[in-house]
GROMACS .gro file of C-alpha atoms in nm:
model
  397
    1MET     CA    1   1.763   0.143   2.241
    2ARG     CA    2   1.805   0.449   2.020
    3GLU     CA    3   1.850   0.393   1.645
    4SER     CA    4   2.204   0.448   1.513
    5VAL     CA    5   2.166   0.597   1.172
    6HIS     CA    6   2.325   0.851   0.942
    7THR     CA    7   2.073   1.124   0.852
    8ASN     CA    8   2.068   1.374   0.571
    9THR     CA    9   1.815   1.652   0.600
   10SER     CA   10   1.785   1.710   0.220
   11ILE     CA   11   1.501   1.524   0.060
   12TRP     CA   12   1.685   1.559  -0.275
   13SER     CA   13   1.998   1.367  -0.169
   14LYS     CA   14   2.146   1.099  -0.391
   15GLY     CA   15   2.037   0.836  -0.139
   16MET     CA   16   1.683   0.949  -0.133
   17MET     CA   17   1.670   0.969  -0.520
   18ALA     CA   18   1.796   0.602  -0.532
   19VAL     CA   19   1.522   0.502  -0.283
   20ILE     CA   20   1.252   0.686  -0.490
   21ALA     CA   21   1.379   0.517  -0.815
   22ALA     CA   22   1.374   0.172  -0.658
   23GLN     CA   23   1.036   0.233  -0.510
   24PHE     CA   24   0.889   0.351  -0.838
   25LEU     CA   25   1.006   0.046  -1.028
   26SER     CA   26   0.892  -0.191  -0.756
   27ALA     CA   27   0.543  -0.029  -0.731
   28PHE     CA   28   0.519  -0.023  -1.113
   29GLY     CA   29   0.591  -0.395  -1.117
   30ASP     CA   30   0.345  -0.465  -0.838
   31ASN     CA   31   0.054  -0.290  -1.015
   32ALA     CA   32   0.127  -0.409  -1.366
   33LEU     CA   33   0.162  -0.770  -1.232
   34LEU     CA   34  -0.175  -0.746  -1.061
   35PHE     CA   35  -0.361  -0.654  -1.373
   36ALA     CA   36  -0.165  -0.889  -1.590
   37THR     CA   37  -0.236  -1.181  -1.355
   38LEU     CA   38  -0.604  -1.084  -1.333
   39ALA     CA   39  -0.599  -1.099  -1.714
   40LEU     CA   40  -0.440  -1.450  -1.692
   41LEU     CA   41  -0.716  -1.562  -1.452
   42LYS     CA   42  -0.983  -1.426  -1.690
   43ALA     CA   43  -0.813  -1.591  -1.995
   44GLU     CA   44  -0.801  -1.924  -1.808
   45PHE     CA   45  -1.176  -1.894  -1.704
   46TYR     CA   46  -1.134  -1.870  -1.325
   47PRO     CA   47  -1.455  -1.755  -1.152
   48ASP     CA   48  -1.506  -1.385  -1.070
   49TRP     CA   49  -1.489  -1.441  -0.698
   50SER     CA   50  -1.141  -1.584  -0.732
   51GLN     CA   51  -0.999  -1.239  -0.835
   52PRO     CA   52  -1.008  -1.088  -0.478
   53ILE     CA   53  -0.863  -1.423  -0.355
   54LEU     CA   54  -0.556  -1.345  -0.553
   55GLN     CA   55  -0.503  -1.031  -0.358
   56MET     CA   56  -0.590  -1.202  -0.035
   57VAL     CA   57  -0.297  -1.452  -0.076
   58PHE     CA   58  -0.080  -1.147  -0.125
   59VAL     CA   59  -0.216  -0.975   0.183
   60GLY     CA   60  -0.182  -1.296   0.381
   61ALA     CA   61   0.186  -1.295   0.334
   62TYR     CA   62   0.203  -0.959   0.505
   63ILE     CA   63   0.012  -1.087   0.806
   64VAL     CA   64   0.207  -1.410   0.841
   65PHE     CA   65   0.549  -1.243   0.823
   66ALA     CA   66   0.453  -0.928   1.015
   67PRO     CA   67   0.625  -1.040   1.338
   68PHE     CA   68   0.960  -1.083   1.156
   69VAL     CA   69   0.999  -0.831   0.875
   70GLY     CA   70   1.033  -0.530   1.110
   71GLN     CA   71   1.323  -0.679   1.282
   72VAL     CA   72   1.473  -0.771   0.952
   73ALA     CA   73   1.448  -0.413   0.833
   74ASP     CA   74   1.613  -0.287   1.163
   75SER     CA   75   1.880  -0.544   1.180
   76PHE     CA   76   2.035  -0.497   0.829
   77PRO     CA   77   2.103  -0.192   0.607
   78LYS     CA   78   1.759  -0.114   0.476
   79GLY     CA   79   1.873  -0.065   0.118
   80ARG     CA   80   2.001  -0.425   0.110
   81VAL     CA   81   1.673  -0.556   0.254
   82MET     CA   82   1.489  -0.363  -0.023
   83MET     CA   83   1.716  -0.541  -0.279
   84PHE     CA   84   1.647  -0.876  -0.139
   85ALA     CA   85   1.276  -0.823  -0.130
   86ASN     CA   86   1.268  -0.705  -0.490
   87SER     CA   87   1.463  -1.018  -0.582
   88LEU     CA   88   1.180  -1.229  -0.430
   89LYS     CA   89   0.926  -1.027  -0.631
   90LEU     CA   90   1.130  -1.102  -0.951
   91LEU     CA   91   1.129  -1.462  -0.874
   92GLY     CA   92   0.752  -1.466  -0.815
   93ALA     CA   93   0.678  -1.284  -1.141
   94ALA     CA   94   0.908  -1.511  -1.336
   95SER     CA   95   0.739  -1.819  -1.201
   96ILE     CA   96   0.400  -1.694  -1.323
   97CYS     CA   97   0.555  -1.632  -1.669
   98PHE     CA   98   0.684  -1.982  -1.684
   99GLY     CA   99   0.345  -2.135  -1.613
  100PHE     CA  100   0.349  -2.205  -1.241
  101ASN     CA  101   0.018  -2.164  -1.042
  102PRO     CA  102  -0.049  -1.784  -1.040
  103PHE     CA  103  -0.163  -1.796  -0.681
  104ILE     CA  104   0.171  -1.954  -0.570
  105GLY     CA  105   0.372  -1.704  -0.773
  106TYR     CA  106   0.174  -1.407  -0.645
  107THR     CA  107   0.217  -1.534  -0.282
  108LEU     CA  108   0.590  -1.519  -0.336
  109VAL     CA  109   0.558  -1.159  -0.468
  110GLY     CA  110   0.354  -1.089  -0.146
  111ILE     CA  111   0.639  -1.221   0.073
  112GLY     CA  112   0.882  -0.994  -0.103
  113ALA     CA  113   0.639  -0.699  -0.057
  114ALA     CA  114   0.605  -0.778   0.315
  115ALA     CA  115   0.974  -0.763   0.359
  116TYR     CA  116   1.014  -0.449   0.149
  117SER     CA  117   0.765  -0.223   0.308
  118PRO     CA  118   0.913  -0.171   0.655
  119ALA     CA  119   1.257  -0.105   0.488
  120LYS     CA  120   1.120   0.139   0.230
  121TYR     CA  121   0.932   0.349   0.483
  122GLY     CA  122   1.175   0.305   0.766
  123ILE     CA  123   1.470   0.435   0.562
  124LEU     CA  124   1.292   0.769   0.509
  125GLY     CA  125   1.342   0.845   0.887
  126GLU     CA  126   1.719   0.768   0.834
  127LEU     CA  127   1.755   0.988   0.538
  128THR     CA  128   1.542   1.291   0.661
  129THR     CA  129   1.451   1.442   0.996
  130GLY     CA  130   1.167   1.648   1.158
  131ASP     CA  131   0.897   1.804   0.941
  132LYS     CA  132   1.101   1.723   0.629
  133LEU     CA  133   0.982   1.364   0.698
  134VAL     CA  134   0.628   1.472   0.594
  135LYS     CA  135   0.776   1.613   0.267
  136ALA     CA  136   0.978   1.292   0.214
  137ASN     CA  137   0.665   1.091   0.260
  138GLY     CA  138   0.481   1.318   0.016
  139LEU     CA  139   0.770   1.249  -0.239
  140MET     CA  140   0.760   0.876  -0.171
  141GLU     CA  141   0.372   0.865  -0.204
  142SER     CA  142   0.382   1.081  -0.522
  143SER     CA  143   0.639   0.853  -0.680
  144THR     CA  144   0.446   0.540  -0.569
  145ILE     CA  145   0.120   0.669  -0.710
  146ALA     CA  146   0.284   0.768  -1.035
  147ALA     CA  147   0.409   0.405  -1.056
  148ILE     CA  148   0.062   0.280  -0.975
  149LEU     CA  149  -0.081   0.507  -1.246
  150LEU     CA  150   0.163   0.387  -1.520
  151GLY     CA  151   0.187   0.032  -1.395
  152SER     CA  152  -0.184  -0.028  -1.379
  153VAL     CA  153  -0.241   0.115  -1.724
  154ALA     CA  154   0.058  -0.075  -1.864
  155GLY     CA  155  -0.065  -0.399  -1.711
  156GLY     CA  156  -0.408  -0.368  -1.855
  157VAL     CA  157  -0.309  -0.244  -2.204
  158LEU     CA  158  -0.023  -0.503  -2.236
  159ALA     CA  159  -0.256  -0.776  -2.114
  160ASP     CA  160  -0.510  -0.687  -2.389
  161TRP     CA  161  -0.220  -0.724  -2.631
  162HIS     CA  162  -0.049  -1.035  -2.494
  163VAL     CA  163  -0.082  -1.174  -2.143
  164LEU     CA  164   0.248  -1.350  -2.136
  165ALA     CA  165   0.439  -1.049  -2.269
  166ALA     CA  166   0.271  -0.831  -1.992
  167LEU     CA  167   0.397  -1.084  -1.726
  168GLY     CA  168   0.745  -1.086  -1.874
  169ILE     CA  169   0.771  -0.710  -1.870
  170CYS     CA  170   0.674  -0.719  -1.504
  171ALA     CA  171   0.962  -0.947  -1.432
  172VAL     CA  172   1.208  -0.713  -1.623
  173VAL     CA  173   1.083  -0.412  -1.423
  174TYR     CA  174   1.146  -0.596  -1.093
  175GLY     CA  175   1.499  -0.660  -1.220
  176GLY     CA  176   1.545  -0.291  -1.272
  177ALA     CA  177   1.432  -0.228  -0.904
  178VAL     CA  178   1.697  -0.475  -0.791
  179VAL     CA  179   1.959  -0.274  -0.979
  180ALA     CA  180   1.835   0.055  -0.841
  181ASN     CA  181   1.867  -0.075  -0.486
  182LEU     CA  182   2.244  -0.109  -0.543
  183PHE     CA  183   2.261   0.274  -0.549
  184ILE     CA  184   2.104   0.319  -0.204
  185PRO     CA  185   2.384   0.404   0.060
  186LYS     CA  186   2.463   0.136   0.313
  187LEU     CA  187   2.338   0.310   0.629
  188ALA     CA  188   2.421   0.192   0.981
  189VAL     CA  189   2.203  -0.079   1.116
  190ALA     CA  190   1.925   0.072   1.319
  191ARG     CA  191   1.887  -0.185   1.604
  192PRO     CA  192   2.176  -0.436   1.606
  193GLY     CA  193   2.208  -0.739   1.827
  194GLN     CA  194   1.851  -0.849   1.844
  195SER     CA  195   1.772  -1.219   1.904
  196TRP     CA  196   1.678  -1.441   1.602
  197ARG     CA  197   1.516  -1.706   1.802
  198PHE     CA  198   1.140  -1.740   1.724
  199THR     CA  199   1.002  -1.672   2.068
  200PRO     CA  200   1.196  -1.351   2.137
  201MET     CA  201   1.125  -1.225   1.782
  202THR     CA  202   0.755  -1.269   1.816
  203ALA     CA  203   0.753  -1.137   2.170
  204SER     CA  204   0.941  -0.822   2.049
  205PHE     CA  205   0.696  -0.771   1.766
  206PHE     CA  206   0.384  -0.803   1.989
  207ASN     CA  207   0.546  -0.575   2.249
  208ALA     CA  208   0.583  -0.322   1.968
  209CYS     CA  209   0.214  -0.370   1.890
  210ARG     CA  210   0.118  -0.304   2.252
  211VAL     CA  211   0.337   0.009   2.267
  212LEU     CA  212   0.202   0.158   1.949
  213TRP     CA  213  -0.166   0.074   2.013
  214ARG     CA  214  -0.157   0.210   2.368
  215ASN     CA  215  -0.021   0.551   2.250
  216GLY     CA  216  -0.302   0.779   2.141
  217GLU     CA  217  -0.117   0.932   1.842
  218THR     CA  218   0.017   0.612   1.698
  219ARG     CA  219  -0.320   0.431   1.747
  220PHE     CA  220  -0.477   0.726   1.563
  221SER     CA  221  -0.239   0.673   1.274
  222LEU     CA  222  -0.265   0.295   1.277
  223THR     CA  223  -0.645   0.297   1.262
  224GLY     CA  224  -0.671   0.570   0.995
  225THR     CA  225  -0.417   0.403   0.755
  226SER     CA  226  -0.564   0.058   0.811
  227MET     CA  227  -0.907   0.173   0.717
  228PHE     CA  228  -0.775   0.369   0.420
  229TRP     CA  229  -0.576   0.089   0.258
  230GLY     CA  230  -0.842  -0.174   0.327
  231ALA     CA  231  -1.086   0.054   0.145
  232GLY     CA  232  -0.836   0.123  -0.130
  233VAL     CA  233  -0.775  -0.234  -0.232
  234THR     CA  234  -1.142  -0.312  -0.221
  235LEU     CA  235  -1.217  -0.016  -0.449
  236ARG     CA  236  -0.964  -0.147  -0.703
  237PHE     CA  237  -1.152  -0.483  -0.729
  238LEU     CA  238  -1.490  -0.301  -0.723
  239LEU     CA  239  -1.394  -0.114  -1.039
  240VAL     CA  240  -1.309  -0.440  -1.219
  241LEU     CA  241  -1.670  -0.556  -1.141
  242TRP     CA  242  -1.843  -0.209  -1.167
  243VAL     CA  243  -1.714  -0.122  -1.526
  244PRO     CA  244  -1.897  -0.383  -1.717
  245VAL     CA  245  -2.217  -0.345  -1.522
  246ALA     CA  246  -2.241   0.038  -1.518
  247LEU     CA  247  -2.060   0.123  -1.833
  248GLY     CA  248  -2.101  -0.190  -2.047
  249ILE     CA  249  -1.729  -0.219  -2.117
  250THR     CA  250  -1.557  -0.557  -2.087
  251ASP     CA  251  -1.191  -0.501  -2.174
  252ASN     CA  252  -0.891  -0.521  -1.941
  253ALA     CA  253  -0.783  -0.162  -1.995
  254THR     CA  254  -1.073   0.050  -1.879
  255PRO     CA  255  -1.057  -0.050  -1.508
  256THR     CA  256  -0.682   0.034  -1.514
  257TYR     CA  257  -0.759   0.379  -1.659
  258LEU     CA  258  -1.008   0.440  -1.383
  259ASN     CA  259  -0.753   0.324  -1.124
  260ALA     CA  260  -0.514   0.564  -1.280
  261MET     CA  261  -0.743   0.852  -1.212
  262VAL     CA  262  -0.728   0.771  -0.846
  263ALA     CA  263  -0.350   0.764  -0.871
  264ILE     CA  264  -0.332   1.102  -1.036
  265GLY     CA  265  -0.547   1.238  -0.759
  266ILE     CA  266  -0.336   1.095  -0.478
  267VAL     CA  267  -0.022   1.257  -0.625
  268VAL     CA  268  -0.202   1.597  -0.594
  269GLY     CA  269  -0.338   1.523  -0.246
  270ALA     CA  270   0.002   1.400  -0.127
  271GLY     CA  271   0.163   1.724  -0.242
  272ALA     CA  272  -0.101   1.931  -0.076
  273ALA     CA  273  -0.049   1.746   0.256
  274ALA     CA  274   0.319   1.814   0.232
  275LYS     CA  275   0.255   2.188   0.210
  276LEU     CA  276  -0.043   2.221   0.444
  277VAL     CA  277   0.005   1.958   0.717
  278THR     CA  278   0.285   1.918   0.974
  279LEU     CA  279   0.330   1.651   1.248
  280ASP     CA  280   0.161   1.892   1.488
  281THR     CA  281  -0.148   1.949   1.276
  282VAL     CA  282  -0.217   1.597   1.153
  283ALA     CA  283  -0.589   1.624   1.253
  284ARG     CA  284  -0.633   1.850   0.949
  285CYS     CA  285  -0.642   1.535   0.730
  286MET     CA  286  -0.957   1.390   0.889
  287PRO     CA  287  -1.221   1.575   0.703
  288ALA     CA  288  -1.072   1.448   0.382
  289GLY     CA  289  -1.104   1.092   0.511
  290ILE     CA  290  -1.481   1.138   0.571
  291LEU     CA  291  -1.526   1.283   0.227
  292ILE     CA  292  -1.377   0.975   0.067
  293GLY     CA  293  -1.654   0.764   0.169
  294VAL     CA  294  -1.915   1.021   0.060
  295VAL     CA  295  -1.764   1.056  -0.287
  296VAL     CA  296  -1.736   0.676  -0.328
  297LEU     CA  297  -2.105   0.659  -0.260
  298ILE     CA  298  -2.179   0.914  -0.528
  299PHE     CA  299  -1.938   0.748  -0.771
  300SER     CA  300  -2.116   0.411  -0.735
  301LEU     CA  301  -2.435   0.569  -0.876
  302GLN     CA  302  -2.277   0.692  -1.202
  303HIS     CA  303  -2.342   0.541  -1.546
  304ALA     CA  304  -2.111   0.758  -1.759
  305LEU     CA  305  -1.734   0.757  -1.809
  306LEU     CA  306  -1.659   1.135  -1.777
  307PRO     CA  307  -1.814   1.190  -1.420
  308ALA     CA  308  -1.649   0.857  -1.311
  309TYR     CA  309  -1.317   0.996  -1.406
  310VAL     CA  310  -1.372   1.327  -1.221
  311LEU     CA  311  -1.495   1.163  -0.905
  312LEU     CA  312  -1.210   0.909  -0.891
  313ILE     CA  313  -0.958   1.188  -0.920
  314LEU     CA  314  -1.134   1.363  -0.635
  315ILE     CA  315  -1.120   1.039  -0.430
  316GLY     CA  316  -0.752   1.022  -0.496
  317ILE     CA  317  -0.686   1.389  -0.391
  318LEU     CA  318  -0.873   1.324  -0.065
  319GLY     CA  319  -0.689   0.999  -0.013
  320GLY     CA  320  -0.349   1.141  -0.059
  321PHE     CA  321  -0.432   1.430   0.180
  322PHE     CA  322  -0.559   1.186   0.429
  323VAL     CA  323  -0.295   0.915   0.442
  324VAL     CA  324   0.044   1.097   0.403
  325PRO     CA  325   0.034   1.281   0.736
  326LEU     CA  326  -0.075   0.973   0.916
  327ASN     CA  327   0.217   0.779   0.776
  328ALA     CA  328   0.468   1.050   0.874
  329LEU     CA  329   0.325   1.066   1.223
  330LEU     CA  330   0.362   0.691   1.272
  331GLN     CA  331   0.730   0.696   1.133
  332ASP     CA  332   0.828   0.976   1.367
  333ARG     CA  333   0.666   0.841   1.684
  334GLY     CA  334   0.759   0.481   1.604
  335LYS     CA  335   1.127   0.572   1.545
  336GLN     CA  336   1.132   0.719   1.900
  337THR     CA  337   0.983   0.410   2.065
  338VAL     CA  338   1.003   0.070   1.894
  339GLY     CA  339   1.208   0.143   1.591
  340SER     CA  340   1.090   0.258   1.248
  341GLY     CA  341   1.107  -0.092   1.097
  342ASN     CA  342   0.903  -0.247   1.381
  343ALA     CA  343   0.646   0.045   1.356
  344ILE     CA  344   0.593  -0.005   0.985
  345ALA     CA  345   0.559  -0.381   1.040
  346VAL     CA  346   0.295  -0.319   1.296
  347GLN     CA  347   0.122  -0.076   1.049
  348ASN     CA  348   0.139  -0.346   0.782
  349LEU     CA  349  -0.037  -0.598   1.005
  350GLY     CA  350  -0.313  -0.362   1.073
  351GLU     CA  351  -0.350  -0.251   0.713
  352ASN     CA  352  -0.340  -0.598   0.570
  353ALA     CA  353  -0.576  -0.742   0.834
  354ALA     CA  354  -0.819  -0.469   0.721
  355MET     CA  355  -0.759  -0.552   0.363
  356LEU     CA  356  -0.809  -0.921   0.424
  357LEU     CA  357  -1.135  -0.855   0.607
  358MET     CA  358  -1.272  -0.616   0.340
  359LEU     CA  359  -1.170  -0.839   0.056
  360GLY     CA  360  -1.324  -1.134   0.226
  361LEU     CA  361  -1.657  -0.951   0.255
  362TYR     CA  362  -1.622  -0.823  -0.099
  363SER     CA  363  -1.562  -1.172  -0.237
  364LEU     CA  364  -1.858  -1.307  -0.036
  365ALA     CA  365  -2.081  -1.032  -0.164
  366VAL     CA  366  -1.979  -1.112  -0.523
  367LYS     CA  367  -2.031  -1.483  -0.467
  368VAL     CA  368  -2.387  -1.432  -0.346
  369GLY     CA  369  -2.473  -1.205  -0.637
  370THR     CA  370  -2.481  -0.859  -0.473
  371PRO     CA  371  -2.500  -0.596  -0.740
  372ALA     CA  372  -2.183  -0.382  -0.786
  373VAL     CA  373  -2.371  -0.059  -0.732
  374ALA     CA  374  -2.508  -0.182  -0.394
  375ILE     CA  375  -2.161  -0.287  -0.286
  376GLY     CA  376  -2.021   0.055  -0.369
  377VAL     CA  377  -2.296   0.251  -0.194
  378GLY     CA  378  -2.281   0.042   0.122
  379PHE     CA  379  -1.893   0.054   0.117
  380GLY     CA  380  -1.884   0.438   0.082
  381ALA     CA  381  -2.141   0.498   0.354
  382ILE     CA  382  -1.972   0.268   0.601
  383PHE     CA  383  -1.618   0.419   0.532
  384ALA     CA  384  -1.750   0.776   0.575
  385LEU     CA  385  -1.916   0.689   0.912
  386ALA     CA  386  -1.607   0.489   1.032
  387ILE     CA  387  -1.373   0.784   0.978
  388ALA     CA  388  -1.611   1.036   1.127
  389GLY     CA  389  -1.632   0.804   1.425
  390LEU     CA  390  -1.252   0.783   1.460
  391TRP     CA  391  -1.222   1.166   1.437
  392VAL     CA  392  -1.478   1.222   1.710
  393TRP     CA  393  -1.318   0.954   1.932
  394GLN     CA  394  -0.973   1.108   1.889
  395ARG     CA  395  -1.078   1.463   1.957
  396ARG     CA  396  -1.242   1.355   2.280
  397ARG     CA  397  -0.923   1.201   2.412
   0.00000   0.00000   0.00000
C-alpha cells in the first residue's frame, strides 16, 4: 500500500521548523536527564557498573516495543504521536524528580523515546522528497546534536549545582517539547486500516524486518547505523570512566564537555554530508566510518585535555558524515516498501540491539576491572575493522 501523505519540498516550511523545534527540546531533555540521573546514582552511591545498566533499561524499551511503534507512527498523524511520546518522557522525568526509582522512571522515558523515533524520522519523508530528504536529515541531525551538546553540558553543570534542580529542569524542557508538537501540521495517516491484534501486528513488523534485511541497500544502512549508534552510546559511558583515570578529574561536568565536542563535530559532519552525498553516492560515507574507530583508538591513549577535545571533535565530524546518508537511504527505500514508520522501527531494533550488546560487554568489562584505556583501544580497533568489513562486503555485492 502506498503512503498517503501531504508533502512540501521546502525544508524550511513551518511544519519542518515545528518538527525541528520539538526534536531539539526532546533531545535536549534526553541528554540532560541522562547526566542528571547519572549524578543521582553517583550521589546515592550506586556501583559504577550500574551506570550502563541505566542506559540498558532505556534501550530495552526500544527493543520490546519495536514490533508496535512503527505501526503506531504510520496509523496516526506523526505529529500527534510525537506529542504523546514526549508526554511519556515528561511523566518519567517527573517521577524521578519525586523520588521514584530512577531505573523505573528512566524506563518510562525509554518507552516514550521508542514511540517517538519512528514518528520523528518518518515525518521527514512526508514533509520533504527526493534528495532534499538528505538535507532534511542533515538539518534534523544538526538540531539533534546541538541539543545533545547543550543538554549534556546543562545536565552535568546543573547536577554539580543541585541534582534535584537538574531533574526538574529536564521535566520542564519535556513540557516545552509537548507544546512545540502542537504546531506540527496534522498530516494524513500514512497507512490506515492496519490490524491492532497482537499476532497481525507482530507478523507485519517481522515481515518488514525480512523485507529490509533482504534488500542490499537497506541492509547496508541498517548494519551501518546499528554499529554506529551502538558504538556511540558506549563511547559516552567510556568517557565517564576514562576522565578520572586519564585526566584525574572527578566532577560531573567534564565528561559532558567532552561529549559536547563530539556533538559539535557531528553538526559539521552532518552539514558536509548534506552537501557532498546524495542517495546515489551513499558509499562515500564509508571511509569516515572506518576512521571513527581509528581515531577512538588514538583518543584512548591521550592524557591531556586539549588533544582529547580535538580528537573528539574529529570523531564527531566523521560520525555525522557517516550516519546521515545511511539514515536518508533507509527512509527513502523504506517509504517505498514497508512504510517509513515501520522502516525506522526496524532500524531502532537493530540499533538498540547493538547498543544493548555493546553496553552489556562494557558493563562486564568494568565489573571485572578492565582499565578504561584498554577498553577504548579494543573498542576502536574492533569498530574500524567491522566497518571496513561491511564496506568490502557491500562493494562485492
